[in-house]
mmCIF file with all atom_site columns, C-alpha atoms in Angstrom:
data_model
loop_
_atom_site.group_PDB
_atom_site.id
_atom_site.type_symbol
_atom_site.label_atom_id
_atom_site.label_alt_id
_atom_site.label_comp_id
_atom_site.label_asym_id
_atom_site.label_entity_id
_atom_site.label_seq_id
_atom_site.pdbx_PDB_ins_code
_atom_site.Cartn_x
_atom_site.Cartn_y
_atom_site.Cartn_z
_atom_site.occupancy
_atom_site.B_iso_or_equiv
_atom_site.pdbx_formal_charge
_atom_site.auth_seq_id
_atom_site.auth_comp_id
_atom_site.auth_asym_id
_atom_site.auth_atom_id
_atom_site.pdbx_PDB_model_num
ATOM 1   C CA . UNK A 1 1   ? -45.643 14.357  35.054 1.00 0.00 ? 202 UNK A CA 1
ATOM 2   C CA . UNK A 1 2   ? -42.223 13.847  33.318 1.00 0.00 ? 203 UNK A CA 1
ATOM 3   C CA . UNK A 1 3   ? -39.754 11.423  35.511 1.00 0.00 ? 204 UNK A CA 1
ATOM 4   C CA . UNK A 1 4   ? -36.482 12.925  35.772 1.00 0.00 ? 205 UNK A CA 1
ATOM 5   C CA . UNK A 1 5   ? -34.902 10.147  33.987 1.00 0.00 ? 206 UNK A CA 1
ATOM 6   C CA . UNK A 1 6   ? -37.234 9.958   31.135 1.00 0.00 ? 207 UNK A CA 1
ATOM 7   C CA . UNK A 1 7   ? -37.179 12.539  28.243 1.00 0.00 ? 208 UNK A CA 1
ATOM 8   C CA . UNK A 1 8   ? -39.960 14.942  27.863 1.00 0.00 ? 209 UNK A CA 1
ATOM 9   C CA . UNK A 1 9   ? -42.100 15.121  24.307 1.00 0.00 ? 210 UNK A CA 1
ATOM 10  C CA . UNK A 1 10  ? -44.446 17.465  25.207 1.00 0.00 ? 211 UNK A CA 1
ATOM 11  C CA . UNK A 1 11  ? -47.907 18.359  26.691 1.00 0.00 ? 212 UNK A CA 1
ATOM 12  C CA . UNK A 1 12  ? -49.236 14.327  25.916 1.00 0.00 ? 213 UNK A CA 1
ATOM 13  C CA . UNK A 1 13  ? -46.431 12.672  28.019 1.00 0.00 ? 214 UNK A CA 1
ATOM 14  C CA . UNK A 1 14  ? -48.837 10.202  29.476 1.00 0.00 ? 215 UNK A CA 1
ATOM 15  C CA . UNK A 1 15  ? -50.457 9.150   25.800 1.00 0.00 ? 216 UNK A CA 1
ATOM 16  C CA . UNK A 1 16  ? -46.840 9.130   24.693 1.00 0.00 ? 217 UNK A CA 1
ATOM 17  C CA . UNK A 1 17  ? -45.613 6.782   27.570 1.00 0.00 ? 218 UNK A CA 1
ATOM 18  C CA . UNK A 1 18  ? -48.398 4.605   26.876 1.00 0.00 ? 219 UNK A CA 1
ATOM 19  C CA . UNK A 1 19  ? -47.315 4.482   22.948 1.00 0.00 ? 220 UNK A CA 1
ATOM 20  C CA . UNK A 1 20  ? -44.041 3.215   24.364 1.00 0.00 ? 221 UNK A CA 1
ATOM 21  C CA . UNK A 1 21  ? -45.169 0.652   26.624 1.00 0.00 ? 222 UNK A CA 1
ATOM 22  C CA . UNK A 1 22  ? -47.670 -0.799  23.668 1.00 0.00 ? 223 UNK A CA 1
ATOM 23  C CA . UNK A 1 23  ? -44.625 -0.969  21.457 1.00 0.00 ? 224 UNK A CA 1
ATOM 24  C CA . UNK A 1 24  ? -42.159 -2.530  24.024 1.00 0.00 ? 225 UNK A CA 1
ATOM 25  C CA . UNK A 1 25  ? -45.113 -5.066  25.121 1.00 0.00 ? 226 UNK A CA 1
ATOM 26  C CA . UNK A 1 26  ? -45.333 -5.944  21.305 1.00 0.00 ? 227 UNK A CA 1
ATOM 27  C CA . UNK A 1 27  ? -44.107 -9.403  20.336 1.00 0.00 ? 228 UNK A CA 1
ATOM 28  C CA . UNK A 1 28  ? -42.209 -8.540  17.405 1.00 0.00 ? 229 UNK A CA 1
ATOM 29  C CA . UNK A 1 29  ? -40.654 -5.530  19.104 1.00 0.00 ? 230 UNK A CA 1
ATOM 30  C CA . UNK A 1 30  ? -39.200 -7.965  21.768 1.00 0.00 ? 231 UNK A CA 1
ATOM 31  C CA . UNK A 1 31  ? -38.281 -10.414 19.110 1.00 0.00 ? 232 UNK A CA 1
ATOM 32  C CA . UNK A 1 32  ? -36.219 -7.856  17.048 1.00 0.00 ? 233 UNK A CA 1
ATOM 33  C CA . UNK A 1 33  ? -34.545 -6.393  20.406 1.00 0.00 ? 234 UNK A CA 1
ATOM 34  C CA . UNK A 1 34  ? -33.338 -10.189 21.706 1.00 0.00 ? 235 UNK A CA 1
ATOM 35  C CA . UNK A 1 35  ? -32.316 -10.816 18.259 1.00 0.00 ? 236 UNK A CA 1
ATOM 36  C CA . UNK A 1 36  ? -30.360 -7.000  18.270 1.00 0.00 ? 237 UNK A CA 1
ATOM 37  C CA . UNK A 1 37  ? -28.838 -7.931  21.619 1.00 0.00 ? 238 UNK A CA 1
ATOM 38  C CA . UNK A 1 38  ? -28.035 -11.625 20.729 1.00 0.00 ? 239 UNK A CA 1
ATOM 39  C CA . UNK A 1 39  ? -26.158 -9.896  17.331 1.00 0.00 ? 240 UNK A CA 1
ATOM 40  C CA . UNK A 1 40  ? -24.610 -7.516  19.483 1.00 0.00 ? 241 UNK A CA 1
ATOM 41  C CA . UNK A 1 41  ? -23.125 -10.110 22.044 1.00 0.00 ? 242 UNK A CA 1
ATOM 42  C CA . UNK A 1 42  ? -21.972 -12.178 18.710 1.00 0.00 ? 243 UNK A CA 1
ATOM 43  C CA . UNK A 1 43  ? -19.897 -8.866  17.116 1.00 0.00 ? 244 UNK A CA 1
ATOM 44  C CA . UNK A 1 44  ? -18.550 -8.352  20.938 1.00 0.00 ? 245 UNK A CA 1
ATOM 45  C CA . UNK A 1 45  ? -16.917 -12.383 21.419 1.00 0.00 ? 246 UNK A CA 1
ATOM 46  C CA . UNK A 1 46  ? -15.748 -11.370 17.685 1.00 0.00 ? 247 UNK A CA 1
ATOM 47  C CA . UNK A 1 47  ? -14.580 -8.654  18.544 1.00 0.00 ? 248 UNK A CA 1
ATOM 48  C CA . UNK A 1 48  ? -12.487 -10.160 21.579 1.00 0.00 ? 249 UNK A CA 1
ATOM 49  C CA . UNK A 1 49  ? -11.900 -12.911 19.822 1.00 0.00 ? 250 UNK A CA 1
ATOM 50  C CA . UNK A 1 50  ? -9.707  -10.545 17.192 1.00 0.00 ? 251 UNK A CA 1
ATOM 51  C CA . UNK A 1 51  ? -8.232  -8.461  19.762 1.00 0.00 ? 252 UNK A CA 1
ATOM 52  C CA . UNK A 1 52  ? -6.736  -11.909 21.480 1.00 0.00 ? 253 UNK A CA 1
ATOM 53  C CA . UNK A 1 53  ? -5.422  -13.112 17.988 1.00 0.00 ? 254 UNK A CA 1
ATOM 54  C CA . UNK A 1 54  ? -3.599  -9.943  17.254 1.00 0.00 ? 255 UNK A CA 1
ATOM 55  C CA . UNK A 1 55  ? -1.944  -9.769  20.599 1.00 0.00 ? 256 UNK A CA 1
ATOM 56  C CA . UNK A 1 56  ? -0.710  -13.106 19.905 1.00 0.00 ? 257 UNK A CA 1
ATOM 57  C CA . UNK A 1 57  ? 0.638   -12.296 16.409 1.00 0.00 ? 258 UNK A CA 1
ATOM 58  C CA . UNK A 1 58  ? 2.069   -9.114  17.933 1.00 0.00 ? 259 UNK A CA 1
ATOM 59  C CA . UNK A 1 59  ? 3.953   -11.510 20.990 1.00 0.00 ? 260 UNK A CA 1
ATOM 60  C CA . UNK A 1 60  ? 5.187   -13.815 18.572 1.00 0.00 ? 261 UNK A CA 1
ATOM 61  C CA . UNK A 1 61  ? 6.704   -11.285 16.150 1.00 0.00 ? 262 UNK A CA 1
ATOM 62  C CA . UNK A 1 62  ? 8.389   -9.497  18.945 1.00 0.00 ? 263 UNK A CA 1
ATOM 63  C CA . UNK A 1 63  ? 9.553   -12.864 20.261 1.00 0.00 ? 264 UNK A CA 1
ATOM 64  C CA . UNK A 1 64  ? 10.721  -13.327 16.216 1.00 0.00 ? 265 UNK A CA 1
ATOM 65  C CA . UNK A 1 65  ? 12.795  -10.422 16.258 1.00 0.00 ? 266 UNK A CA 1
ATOM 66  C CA . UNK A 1 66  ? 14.139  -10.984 19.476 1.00 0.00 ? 267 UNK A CA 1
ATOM 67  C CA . UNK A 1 67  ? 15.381  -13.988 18.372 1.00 0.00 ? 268 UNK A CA 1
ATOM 68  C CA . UNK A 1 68  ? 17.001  -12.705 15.282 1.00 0.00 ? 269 UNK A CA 1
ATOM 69  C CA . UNK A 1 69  ? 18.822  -10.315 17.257 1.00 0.00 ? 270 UNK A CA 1
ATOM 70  C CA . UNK A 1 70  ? 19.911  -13.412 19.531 1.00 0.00 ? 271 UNK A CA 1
ATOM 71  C CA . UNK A 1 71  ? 20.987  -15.204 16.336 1.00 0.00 ? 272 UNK A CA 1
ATOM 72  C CA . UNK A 1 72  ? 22.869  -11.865 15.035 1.00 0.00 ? 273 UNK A CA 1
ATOM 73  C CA . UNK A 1 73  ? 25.050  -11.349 18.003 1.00 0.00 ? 274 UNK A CA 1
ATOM 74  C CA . UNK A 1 74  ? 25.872  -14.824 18.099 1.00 0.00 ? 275 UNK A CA 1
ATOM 75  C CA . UNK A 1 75  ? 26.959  -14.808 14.693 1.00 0.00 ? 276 UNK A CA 1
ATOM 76  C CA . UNK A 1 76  ? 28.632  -11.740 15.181 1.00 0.00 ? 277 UNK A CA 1
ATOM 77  C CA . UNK A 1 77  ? 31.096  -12.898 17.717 1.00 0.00 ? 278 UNK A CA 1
ATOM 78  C CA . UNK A 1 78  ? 31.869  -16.247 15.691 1.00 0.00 ? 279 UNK A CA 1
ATOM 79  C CA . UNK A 1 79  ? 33.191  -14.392 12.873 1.00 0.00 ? 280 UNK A CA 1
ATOM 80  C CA . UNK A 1 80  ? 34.907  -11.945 15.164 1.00 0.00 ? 281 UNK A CA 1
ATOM 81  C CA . UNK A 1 81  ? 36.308  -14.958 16.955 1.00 0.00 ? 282 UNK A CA 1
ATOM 82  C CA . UNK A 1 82  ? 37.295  -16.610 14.266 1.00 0.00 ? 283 UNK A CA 1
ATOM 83  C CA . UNK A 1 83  ? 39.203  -13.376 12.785 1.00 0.00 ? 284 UNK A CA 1
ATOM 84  C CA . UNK A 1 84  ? 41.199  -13.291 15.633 1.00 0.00 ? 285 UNK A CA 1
ATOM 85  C CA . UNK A 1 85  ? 42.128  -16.641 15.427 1.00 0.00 ? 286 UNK A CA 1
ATOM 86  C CA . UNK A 1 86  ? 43.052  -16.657 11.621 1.00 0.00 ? 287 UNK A CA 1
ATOM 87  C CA . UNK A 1 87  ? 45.250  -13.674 12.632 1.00 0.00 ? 288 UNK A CA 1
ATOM 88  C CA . UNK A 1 88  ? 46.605  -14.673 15.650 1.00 0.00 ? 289 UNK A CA 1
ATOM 89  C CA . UNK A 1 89  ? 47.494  -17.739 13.496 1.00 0.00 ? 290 UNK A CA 1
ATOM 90  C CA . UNK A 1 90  ? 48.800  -15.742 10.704 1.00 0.00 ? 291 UNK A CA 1
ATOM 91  C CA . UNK A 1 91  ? 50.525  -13.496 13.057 1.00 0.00 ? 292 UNK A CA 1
ATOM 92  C CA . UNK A 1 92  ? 52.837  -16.685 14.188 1.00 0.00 ? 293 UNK A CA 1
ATOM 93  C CA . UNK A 1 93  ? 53.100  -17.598 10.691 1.00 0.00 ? 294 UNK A CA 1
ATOM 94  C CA . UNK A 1 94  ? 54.902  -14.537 9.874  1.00 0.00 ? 295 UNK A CA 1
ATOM 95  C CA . UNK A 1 95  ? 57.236  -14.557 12.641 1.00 0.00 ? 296 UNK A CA 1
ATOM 96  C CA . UNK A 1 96  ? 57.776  -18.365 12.023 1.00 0.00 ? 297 UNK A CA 1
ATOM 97  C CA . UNK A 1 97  ? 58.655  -17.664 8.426  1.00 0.00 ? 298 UNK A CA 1
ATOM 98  C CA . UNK A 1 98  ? 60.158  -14.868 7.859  1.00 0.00 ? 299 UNK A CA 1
ATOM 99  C CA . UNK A 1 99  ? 60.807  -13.525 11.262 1.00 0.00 ? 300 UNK A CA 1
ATOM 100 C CA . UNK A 1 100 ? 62.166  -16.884 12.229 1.00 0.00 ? 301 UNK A CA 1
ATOM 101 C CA . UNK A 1 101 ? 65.340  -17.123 9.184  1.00 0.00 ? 302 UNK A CA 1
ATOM 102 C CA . UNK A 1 102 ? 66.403  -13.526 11.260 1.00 0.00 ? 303 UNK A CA 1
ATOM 103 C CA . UNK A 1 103 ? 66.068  -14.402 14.642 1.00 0.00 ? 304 UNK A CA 1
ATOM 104 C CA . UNK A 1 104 ? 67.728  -17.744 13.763 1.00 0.00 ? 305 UNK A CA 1
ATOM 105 C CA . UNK A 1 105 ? 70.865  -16.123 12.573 1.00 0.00 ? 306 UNK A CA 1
ATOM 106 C CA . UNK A 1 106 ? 70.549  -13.213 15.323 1.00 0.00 ? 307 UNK A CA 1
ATOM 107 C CA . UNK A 1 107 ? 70.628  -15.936 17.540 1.00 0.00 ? 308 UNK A CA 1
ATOM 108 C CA . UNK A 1 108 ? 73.661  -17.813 15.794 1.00 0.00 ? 309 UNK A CA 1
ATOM 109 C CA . UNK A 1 109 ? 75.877  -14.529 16.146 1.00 0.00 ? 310 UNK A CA 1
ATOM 110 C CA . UNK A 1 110 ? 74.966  -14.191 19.670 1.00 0.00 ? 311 UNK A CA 1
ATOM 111 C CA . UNK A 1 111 ? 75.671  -18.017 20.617 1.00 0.00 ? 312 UNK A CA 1
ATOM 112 C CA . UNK A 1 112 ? 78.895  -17.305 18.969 1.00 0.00 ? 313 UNK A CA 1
ATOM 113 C CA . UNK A 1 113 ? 79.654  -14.259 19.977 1.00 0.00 ? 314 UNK A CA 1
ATOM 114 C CA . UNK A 1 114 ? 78.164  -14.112 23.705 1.00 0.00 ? 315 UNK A CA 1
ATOM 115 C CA . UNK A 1 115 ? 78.534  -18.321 24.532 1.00 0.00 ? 316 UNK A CA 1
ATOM 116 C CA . UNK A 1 116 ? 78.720  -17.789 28.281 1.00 0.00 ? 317 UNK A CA 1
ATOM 117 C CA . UNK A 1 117 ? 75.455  -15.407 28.575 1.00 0.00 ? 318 UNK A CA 1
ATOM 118 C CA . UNK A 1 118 ? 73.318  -18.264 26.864 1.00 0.00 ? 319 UNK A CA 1
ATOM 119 C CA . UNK A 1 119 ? 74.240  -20.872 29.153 1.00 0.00 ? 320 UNK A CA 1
ATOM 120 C CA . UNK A 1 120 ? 73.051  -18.952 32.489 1.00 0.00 ? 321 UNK A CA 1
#
């Protein structure tokens, strides 16, 4: 009778089952299925193989770009820094030049004008 894990061809199960065991017991058979299983465990380490490769390219790239974004910022607040420095500088410029000649003489007319309220 049919096994319950064993799939059912008909009234001849037994001269069926027999079949099968003649051609599994049969050298070549055996042969060709180590050399199928051998292939397969081949394409599998391949397989893994690949997989770990890509996840390394992928880690590296992201690692790439996160380092260009590093390098971005950083550049980003140089040139910001330095803007506020070449305007801070030619902030003082101004008032050194042409600021200065009017406080100057503002500051004449007061001395002049006001002598005791400088001195305090």
């Amino acid at each position: 009778m049919a096994s319950s894990n064993q799939p059912s061809y008909g009234k001849r199960e037994e001269e069926y089952r027999s079949i099968a065991r003649r051609v599994m017991s049969e050298r070549d058979v055996k042969d060709a299925l180590e050399a199928l299983q051998d292939r397969f465990q081949r394409l599998q380490f391949m397989f893994e193989d690949c997989v770990e490769v890509h996840k390394q390219r992928m880690e590296k790239r992201r690692l790439r770009k996160e380092e260009l974004k590093k390098e971005r910022k950083v550049n980003l607040v140089t040139i910001v820094s330095l803007l506020v420095l070449i305007t801070s500088f030619l902030v003082r410029f101004a008032r050194v030049v042409v600021i200065g000649k009017y406080s100057s003489d503002v500051e004449q007319d007061q001395i002049q004008t006001y002598p005791n309220s400088l001195s305090n």
